[in-house]
mmCIF file of C-alpha atoms in Angstrom:
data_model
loop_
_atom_site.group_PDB
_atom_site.id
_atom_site.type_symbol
_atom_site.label_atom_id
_atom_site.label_comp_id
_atom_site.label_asym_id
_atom_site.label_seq_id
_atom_site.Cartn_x
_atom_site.Cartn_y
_atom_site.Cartn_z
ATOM 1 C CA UNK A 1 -74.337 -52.637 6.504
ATOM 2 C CA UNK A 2 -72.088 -55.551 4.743
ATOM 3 C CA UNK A 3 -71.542 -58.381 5.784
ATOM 4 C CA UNK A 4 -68.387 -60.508 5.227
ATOM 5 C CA UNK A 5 -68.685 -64.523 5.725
ATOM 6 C CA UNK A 6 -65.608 -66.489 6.610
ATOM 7 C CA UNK A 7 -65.850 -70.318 6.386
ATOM 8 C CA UNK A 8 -63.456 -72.729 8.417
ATOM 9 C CA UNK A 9 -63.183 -76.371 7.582
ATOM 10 C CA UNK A 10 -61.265 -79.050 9.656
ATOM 11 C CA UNK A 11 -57.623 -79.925 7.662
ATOM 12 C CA UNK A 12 -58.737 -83.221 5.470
ATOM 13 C CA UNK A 13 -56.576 -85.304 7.610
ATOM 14 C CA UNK A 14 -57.919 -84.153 11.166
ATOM 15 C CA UNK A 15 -60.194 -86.793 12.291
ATOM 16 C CA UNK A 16 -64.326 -84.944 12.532
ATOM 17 C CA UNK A 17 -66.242 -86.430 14.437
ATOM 18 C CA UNK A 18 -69.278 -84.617 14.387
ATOM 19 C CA UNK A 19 -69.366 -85.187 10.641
ATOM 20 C CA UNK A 20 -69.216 -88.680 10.961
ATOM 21 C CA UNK A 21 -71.879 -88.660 13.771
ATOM 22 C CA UNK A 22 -74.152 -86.627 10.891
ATOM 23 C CA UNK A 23 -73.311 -89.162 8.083
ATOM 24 C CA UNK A 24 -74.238 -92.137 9.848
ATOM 25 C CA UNK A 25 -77.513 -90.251 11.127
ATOM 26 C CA UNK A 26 -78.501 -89.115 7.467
ATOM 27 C CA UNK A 27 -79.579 -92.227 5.937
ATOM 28 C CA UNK A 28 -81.253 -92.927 8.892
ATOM 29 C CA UNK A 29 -83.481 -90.111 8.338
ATOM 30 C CA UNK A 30 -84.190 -91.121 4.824
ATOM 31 C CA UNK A 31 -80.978 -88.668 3.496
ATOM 32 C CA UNK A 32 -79.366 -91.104 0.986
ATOM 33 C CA UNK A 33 -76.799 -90.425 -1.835
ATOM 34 C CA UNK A 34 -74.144 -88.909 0.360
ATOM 35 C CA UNK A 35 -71.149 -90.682 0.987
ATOM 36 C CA UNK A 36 -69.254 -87.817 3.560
ATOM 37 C CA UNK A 37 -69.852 -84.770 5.756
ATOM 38 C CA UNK A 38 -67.491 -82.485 7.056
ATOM 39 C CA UNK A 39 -68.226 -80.106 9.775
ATOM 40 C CA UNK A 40 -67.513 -75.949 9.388
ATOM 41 C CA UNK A 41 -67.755 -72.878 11.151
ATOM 42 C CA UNK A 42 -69.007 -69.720 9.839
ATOM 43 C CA UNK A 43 -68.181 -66.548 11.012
ATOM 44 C CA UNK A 44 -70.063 -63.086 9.994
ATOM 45 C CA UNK A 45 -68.418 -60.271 10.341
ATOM 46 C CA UNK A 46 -70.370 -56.695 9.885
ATOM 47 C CA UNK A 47 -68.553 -53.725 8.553
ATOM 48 C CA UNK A 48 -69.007 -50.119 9.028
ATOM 49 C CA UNK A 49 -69.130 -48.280 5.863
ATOM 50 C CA UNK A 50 -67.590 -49.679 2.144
ATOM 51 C CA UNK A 51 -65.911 -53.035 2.019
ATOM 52 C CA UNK A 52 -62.815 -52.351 0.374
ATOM 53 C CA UNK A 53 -59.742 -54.484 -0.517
ATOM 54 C CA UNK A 54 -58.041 -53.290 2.945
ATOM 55 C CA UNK A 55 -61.076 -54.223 4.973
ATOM 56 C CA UNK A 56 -61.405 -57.869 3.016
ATOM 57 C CA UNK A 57 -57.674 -58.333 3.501
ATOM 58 C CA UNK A 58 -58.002 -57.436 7.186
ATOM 59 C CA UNK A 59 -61.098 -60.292 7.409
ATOM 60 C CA UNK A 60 -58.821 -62.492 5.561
ATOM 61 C CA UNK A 61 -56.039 -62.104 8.458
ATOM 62 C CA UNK A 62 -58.258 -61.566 11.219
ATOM 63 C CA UNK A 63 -59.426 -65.340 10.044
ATOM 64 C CA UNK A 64 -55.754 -66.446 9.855
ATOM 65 C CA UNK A 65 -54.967 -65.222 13.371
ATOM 66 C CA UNK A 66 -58.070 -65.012 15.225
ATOM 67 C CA UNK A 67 -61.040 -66.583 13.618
ATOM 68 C CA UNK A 68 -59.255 -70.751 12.615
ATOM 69 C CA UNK A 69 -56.817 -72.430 14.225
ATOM 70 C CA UNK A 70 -54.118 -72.703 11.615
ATOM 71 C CA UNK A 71 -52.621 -76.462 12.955
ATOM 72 C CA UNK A 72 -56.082 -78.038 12.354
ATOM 73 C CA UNK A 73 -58.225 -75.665 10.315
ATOM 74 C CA UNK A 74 -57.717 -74.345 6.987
ATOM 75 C CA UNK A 75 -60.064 -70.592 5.833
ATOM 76 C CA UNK A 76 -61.725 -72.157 2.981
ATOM 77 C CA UNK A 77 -63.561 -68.939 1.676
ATOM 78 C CA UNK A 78 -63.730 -65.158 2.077
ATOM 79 C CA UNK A 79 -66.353 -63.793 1.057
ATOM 80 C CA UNK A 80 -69.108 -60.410 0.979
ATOM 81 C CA UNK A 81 -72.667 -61.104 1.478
ATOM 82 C CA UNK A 82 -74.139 -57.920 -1.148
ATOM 83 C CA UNK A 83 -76.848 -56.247 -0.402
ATOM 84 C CA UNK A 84 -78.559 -56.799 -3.659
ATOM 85 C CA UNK A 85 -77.975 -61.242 -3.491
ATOM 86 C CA UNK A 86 -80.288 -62.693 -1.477
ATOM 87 C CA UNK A 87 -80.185 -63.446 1.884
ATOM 88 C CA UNK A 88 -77.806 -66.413 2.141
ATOM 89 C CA UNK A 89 -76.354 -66.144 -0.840
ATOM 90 C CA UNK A 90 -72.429 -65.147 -0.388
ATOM 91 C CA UNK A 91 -71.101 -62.875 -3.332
ATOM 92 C CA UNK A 92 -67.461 -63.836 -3.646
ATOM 93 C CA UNK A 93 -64.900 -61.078 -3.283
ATOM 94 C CA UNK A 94 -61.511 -60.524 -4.016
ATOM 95 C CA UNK A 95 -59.116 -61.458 -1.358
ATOM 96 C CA UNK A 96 -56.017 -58.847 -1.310
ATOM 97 C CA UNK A 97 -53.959 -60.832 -4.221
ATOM 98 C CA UNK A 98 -56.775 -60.074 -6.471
ATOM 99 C CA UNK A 99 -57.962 -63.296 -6.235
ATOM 100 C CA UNK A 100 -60.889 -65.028 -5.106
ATOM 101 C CA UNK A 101 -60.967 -65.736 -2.066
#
């Protein structure tokens, strides 16, 4: 079956501090060159059957509305996980304005 990934990010000007708990810890651990890190969510969502423009632009809302909180957290990417990619690597998909999402 499909899969559709939907990424949330924090707004850039909400404070994250889990981020800046894991960018003080990375050096630490020997992770150098990286001067920022912003903490996500991810959200899979498996569909029955073909994933069609009216099924992405339902994930797209269902994100919107259900999946981010709009006042803090922007939906930063849409996107279909193909069957063919491999595992982990999202395919990106048109979002319903024909563009990518």
């Amino acid at each position: 079956m499909p899969t559709i990934v939907v990424d949330v990010m924090p707004k850039p000007e909400i404070l994250d501090p889990q981020g800046k708990a894991i960018a003080g810890a990375l050096p630490r651990l020997g992770f150098t060159g990286f001067a920022a890190v912003r903490q996500g969510r991810r959200f899979e969502l498996t569909v029955e059957g073909e994933v069609t423009d009216e099924v992405l632009a339902q994930a797209r809302q269902a994100a919107e509305d259900l999946l981010s909180n709009p006042v803090i957290e922007d939906v930063v990417n849409v996107t279909v996980l193909a069957e063919a990619a491999p595992a982990g690597e999202p395919v990106p998909a048109e979002d319903a304005e024909g563009q990518n999402a």
